[in-house]
Tab-separated table of C-alpha atoms in Angstrom:
chain	number	residue	atom	x	y	z
A	1	MET	CA	95.173	97.850	114.965
A	2	LYS	CA	98.471	98.240	115.038
A	3	ASN	CA	100.519	101.111	113.083
A	4	ASN	CA	102.257	98.821	110.464
A	5	LYS	CA	99.500	97.365	108.978
A	6	LYS	CA	97.210	100.488	108.961
A	7	SER	CA	97.430	101.979	105.232
A	8	PHE	CA	99.767	105.168	105.011
A	9	PHE	CA	95.793	107.288	104.322
A	10	GLU	CA	94.109	106.257	107.155
A	11	ILE	CA	97.461	106.932	109.383
A	12	PHE	CA	96.958	110.561	107.449
A	13	ASN	CA	93.501	111.020	108.036
A	14	ALA	CA	93.738	109.690	111.925
A	15	ILE	CA	97.145	112.709	112.332
A	16	LYS	CA	95.450	115.273	110.295
A	17	SER	CA	91.548	115.997	112.090
A	18	TYR	CA	93.485	115.576	115.058
A	19	GLU	CA	96.394	118.127	114.345
A	20	MET	CA	94.489	120.525	112.142
A	21	GLU	CA	91.922	120.979	115.003
A	22	ARG	CA	94.630	121.458	117.745
A	23	GLU	CA	95.421	124.353	115.523
A	24	LYS	CA	92.909	126.542	114.894
A	25	ASN	CA	94.140	128.138	118.221
A	26	ASN	CA	97.344	129.123	116.807
A	27	ASN	CA	98.412	132.222	115.308
A	28	TYR	CA	101.724	131.253	114.299
A	29	LEU	CA	101.152	131.274	110.240
A	30	SER	CA	104.421	129.385	109.951
A	31	TYR	CA	103.175	126.863	111.945
A	32	ARG	CA	99.899	126.766	110.654
A	33	PHE	CA	100.546	126.734	107.098
A	34	PHE	CA	103.775	125.483	106.213
A	35	TYR	CA	105.874	123.212	109.221
A	36	ARG	CA	102.926	121.450	110.491
A	37	PRO	CA	100.977	120.597	107.187
A	38	ILE	CA	104.134	119.289	105.906
A	39	GLY	CA	105.262	117.453	109.231
A	40	ILE	CA	101.627	115.514	109.053
A	41	PHE	CA	102.636	114.512	105.401
A	42	ILE	CA	105.931	113.338	106.682
A	43	SER	CA	104.755	111.748	110.323
A	44	PRO	CA	102.441	108.805	108.548
A	45	LEU	CA	106.171	107.014	107.202
A	46	PHE	CA	107.177	107.243	110.745
A	47	ILE	CA	104.140	105.752	112.581
A	48	LYS	CA	103.734	103.015	109.769
A	49	PHE	CA	107.596	101.994	110.443
A	50	ASN	CA	107.558	102.275	114.232
A	51	ILE	CA	109.689	104.600	114.161
A	52	LYS	CA	109.446	106.663	118.051
A	53	ALA	CA	109.075	110.092	118.278
A	54	ASN	CA	112.653	109.949	120.778
A	55	THR	CA	114.410	108.757	117.977
A	56	ILE	CA	113.353	111.617	115.709
A	57	SER	CA	114.282	113.576	118.336
A	58	PHE	CA	118.005	111.999	118.367
A	59	LEU	CA	117.837	112.189	114.947
A	60	ARG	CA	117.633	115.821	114.422
A	61	VAL	CA	119.989	116.703	117.602
A	62	LEU	CA	122.556	113.936	115.958
A	63	LEU	CA	122.018	115.336	111.721
A	64	PHE	CA	122.807	118.742	113.395
A	65	LEU	CA	125.908	118.092	115.015
A	66	ILE	CA	127.712	116.175	112.319
A	67	VAL	CA	126.576	118.375	109.742
A	68	PHE	CA	127.902	121.299	112.027
A	69	ILE	CA	131.106	119.912	113.519
A	70	THR	CA	132.042	118.439	109.768
A	71	SER	CA	131.208	121.986	107.761
A	72	ILE	CA	135.265	123.066	109.004
A	73	PHE	CA	136.226	120.749	106.450
A	74	PHE	CA	133.140	122.225	103.618
A	75	SER	CA	134.583	124.333	101.393
A	76	PRO	CA	132.771	128.129	101.974
A	77	GLU	CA	130.677	128.427	99.141
A	78	ASN	CA	129.076	124.605	100.742
A	79	LEU	CA	127.998	126.390	103.733
A	80	LYS	CA	124.658	126.682	102.584
A	81	PHE	CA	123.399	123.241	103.046
A	82	ILE	CA	123.740	123.486	106.783
A	83	PHE	CA	120.473	126.089	106.738
A	84	LEU	CA	119.282	123.762	104.376
A	85	VAL	CA	120.001	120.830	107.117
A	86	THR	CA	119.302	122.862	109.690
A	87	PHE	CA	115.809	123.362	107.996
A	88	LEU	CA	115.233	119.630	107.788
A	89	CYS	CA	115.558	119.585	111.425
A	90	VAL	CA	113.101	122.175	112.700
A	91	ILE	CA	110.619	120.125	110.302
A	92	PHE	CA	111.239	116.955	112.034
A	93	ASP	CA	110.658	119.100	115.123
A	94	PHE	CA	107.224	119.122	114.468
A	95	VAL	CA	106.988	115.602	113.448
A	96	ASP	CA	108.194	113.843	116.858
A	97	GLY	CA	105.430	115.900	118.536
A	98	ILE	CA	102.474	114.529	116.219
A	99	ILE	CA	104.435	110.966	116.524
A	100	ALA	CA	104.629	111.034	120.512
A	101	ARG	CA	100.843	112.970	120.228
A	102	HIS	CA	99.346	109.982	117.863
A	103	ASN	CA	101.155	107.171	119.897
A	104	LYS	CA	100.434	108.817	122.980
A	105	THR	CA	103.921	108.763	124.222
A	106	ASN	CA	104.935	112.378	125.530
A	107	SER	CA	107.734	111.962	127.559
A	108	LEU	CA	110.129	114.286	130.132
A	109	PHE	CA	112.811	112.625	128.245
A	110	GLY	CA	111.628	113.694	124.995
A	111	LYS	CA	110.790	116.794	125.655
A	112	ILE	CA	114.397	117.597	127.217
A	113	ILE	CA	115.735	116.145	124.068
A	114	ASP	CA	113.270	118.169	122.107
A	115	GLN	CA	114.738	121.786	124.026
A	116	THR	CA	118.212	120.422	123.892
A	117	SER	CA	117.833	120.522	119.674
A	118	ASP	CA	116.155	123.910	120.320
A	119	PHE	CA	118.879	125.711	121.932
A	120	LEU	CA	121.439	123.885	119.334
A	121	PHE	CA	119.721	125.603	115.888
A	122	PRO	CA	120.992	128.904	116.803
A	123	THR	CA	124.657	128.614	117.057
A	124	VAL	CA	124.435	127.879	112.535
A	125	TYR	CA	123.885	131.841	112.334
A	126	PHE	CA	128.008	132.001	113.145
A	127	VAL	CA	128.476	130.228	109.686
A	128	ILE	CA	127.328	133.389	107.946
A	129	PRO	CA	130.490	135.968	109.112
A	130	ILE	CA	132.499	133.471	107.817
A	131	PHE	CA	131.040	132.873	104.803
A	132	ASN	CA	130.417	136.618	104.118
A	133	ASN	CA	134.369	137.150	104.911
A	134	TYR	CA	135.805	134.547	102.669
A	135	GLU	CA	133.383	136.125	99.920
A	136	ASN	CA	134.731	139.492	100.766
A	137	LYS	CA	131.307	140.208	100.005
A	138	SER	CA	130.503	141.974	103.568
A	139	LEU	CA	128.938	144.594	103.989
A	140	LEU	CA	130.799	144.653	107.984
A	141	SER	CA	133.993	143.877	109.580
A	142	PHE	CA	134.202	140.256	110.149
A	143	GLU	CA	134.620	141.463	113.905
A	144	ILE	CA	130.774	143.439	114.288
A	145	GLU	CA	129.496	140.493	112.467
A	146	VAL	CA	130.204	137.902	115.014
A	147	LEU	CA	129.610	140.546	117.351
A	148	ILE	CA	126.087	140.621	116.170
A	149	ILE	CA	126.001	137.265	115.290
A	150	TYR	CA	126.353	136.607	118.677
A	151	PHE	CA	123.696	138.996	119.980
A	152	VAL	CA	121.286	137.381	117.764
A	153	THR	CA	122.069	133.740	119.302
A	154	THR	CA	121.845	135.070	122.211
A	155	SER	CA	118.664	136.760	121.843
A	156	TYR	CA	116.960	133.446	121.392
A	157	TYR	CA	118.324	131.807	124.675
A	158	LEU	CA	117.174	135.056	126.616
A	159	SER	CA	113.445	135.223	124.654
A	160	SER	CA	113.194	131.127	125.595
A	161	TYR	CA	114.002	131.841	129.357
A	162	PHE	CA	112.102	135.057	129.551
A	163	GLN	CA	108.941	134.082	127.790
A	164	VAL	CA	108.687	131.297	130.204
A	165	ARG	CA	109.612	133.369	133.233
A	166	ILE	CA	106.582	136.163	132.586
A	167	THR	CA	103.961	132.917	131.590
A	168	ARG	CA	104.996	131.511	135.590
A	169	PHE	CA	104.864	135.178	136.636
A	170	LYS	CA	101.293	135.649	135.539
A	171	GLU	CA	100.363	132.667	136.681
A	172	ASN	CA	101.166	133.125	140.182
A	173	ASN	CA	100.210	136.109	140.274
A	174	SER	CA	96.425	135.467	138.584
A	175	ILE	CA	97.641	137.949	135.597
A	176	LYS	CA	94.487	138.383	133.038
A	177	LEU	CA	93.929	140.438	130.517
A	178	THR	CA	90.757	141.996	130.262
A	179	LYS	CA	88.074	140.645	127.333
A	180	GLU	CA	88.090	144.031	125.794
A	181	ASN	CA	91.987	144.848	126.136
A	182	THR	CA	92.727	141.247	124.709
A	183	GLU	CA	89.825	141.859	121.858
A	184	SER	CA	91.560	145.735	121.277
A	185	ASN	CA	94.949	143.943	121.094
A	186	LYS	CA	93.956	141.069	118.715
A	187	SER	CA	92.581	143.645	116.271
A	188	LYS	CA	95.304	145.745	116.204
A	189	ILE	CA	98.716	143.716	115.811
A	190	ASN	CA	97.245	140.475	115.030
A	191	PHE	CA	98.068	140.481	111.503
A	192	LEU	CA	101.555	142.363	112.384
A	193	GLN	CA	102.175	139.760	114.862
A	194	SER	CA	102.161	136.877	112.465
A	195	ILE	CA	104.133	138.464	109.523
A	196	PHE	CA	107.056	139.216	112.239
A	197	SER	CA	106.877	135.849	113.718
A	198	LEU	CA	106.592	134.253	110.245
A	199	LEU	CA	109.544	135.718	109.681
A	200	ASN	CA	111.196	134.442	112.186
A	201	GLN	CA	109.928	130.872	112.053
A	202	MET	CA	111.266	130.890	108.772
A	203	ASN	CA	114.330	131.731	108.944
A	204	TYR	CA	116.876	128.809	108.387
A	205	LEU	CA	115.187	128.431	104.512
A	206	ILE	CA	115.052	132.416	104.473
A	207	ILE	CA	118.705	132.863	104.864
A	208	PHE	CA	119.396	129.826	102.778
A	209	ILE	CA	117.321	131.216	100.031
A	210	MET	CA	119.607	134.279	100.435
A	211	PHE	CA	122.737	131.992	99.627
A	212	LEU	CA	121.608	130.624	96.836
A	213	LEU	CA	120.812	134.284	95.802
A	214	ASN	CA	124.300	135.527	96.466
A	215	VAL	CA	123.038	138.185	98.911
A	216	THR	CA	124.221	137.103	102.188
A	217	GLN	CA	125.518	140.100	103.416
A	218	PHE	CA	121.904	141.106	103.930
A	219	SER	CA	121.056	137.965	106.139
A	220	ILE	CA	123.382	140.101	109.046
A	221	ILE	CA	120.853	143.422	108.781
A	222	TYR	CA	118.128	140.790	107.742
A	223	LEU	CA	118.548	139.115	111.333
A	224	LEU	CA	119.179	141.867	113.809
A	225	THR	CA	116.479	143.472	113.123
A	226	LEU	CA	114.327	140.372	113.609
A	227	ARG	CA	116.006	140.331	117.066
A	228	THR	CA	116.423	143.533	117.798
A	229	LEU	CA	112.512	143.889	117.543
A	230	SER	CA	111.592	140.320	119.134
A	231	MET	CA	114.069	141.900	122.557
A	232	ILE	CA	111.704	145.073	122.340
A	233	SER	CA	108.699	143.075	122.303
A	234	LEU	CA	109.642	141.059	124.779
A	235	ALA	CA	110.972	143.627	127.139
A	236	LYS	CA	107.370	145.660	126.595
A	237	LYS	CA	105.659	141.894	127.706
A	238	ILE	CA	107.402	142.341	130.895
A	239	ILE	CA	106.704	146.205	131.700
A	240	LYS	CA	102.940	145.031	130.707
A	241	SER	CA	103.204	141.948	133.423
A	242	ARG	CA	104.821	144.575	136.160
A	243	GLU	CA	101.990	146.912	135.238
A	244	LEU	CA	99.084	144.331	135.520
A	245	LEU	CA	100.280	143.330	139.154
A	246	ASN	CA	100.419	146.738	140.313
């Protein structure tokens, strides 16, 4: 039976059973209880109308670029909507994956487009210093804010790069944690990691809410704190990998 002949609920139930089973081992709260459930609910609409996963990937890249480029014509008070659109693009990131798995159309090309959009999104943070400067309510000077945002944006790229290198390093050197260490770490830090991950993954929505509450000046400190902790955590992983090898 073709997808367009199936009802919305038939497609939804087929997706839900597989995706929720797949999500059981995921420790990211934002993935398990927010992004993926929304993606599961939206995806059947695209599947029913035979919209391909790569089309969604292109759509979210195009949507982000259009909104970000045209933002130079926005009045500063409307810049908050860039974060709302970026947040919607993040949800589409889950939708295209769900569609690809359902239709069994995973491809290298799709993964490249997906990664391209992931690398584009952090650039949206440069809107914050512009907004704060316009409102004249920044806690820091405009120049320092730009430097902080540059660090925040770069940290996302460094995190992605080094995380891949760490994974490959462990695989190449057959580094494995003992069961005892794994269980010990799990019981002590899983909750804190989940909360930290939740805040990191929900950045776009949280900053959009900050815009609405007129407290955007605190977003710089919020991002700086999160990304600094993220880089410290990454450094610990690199050191740990080296210690395990020795």
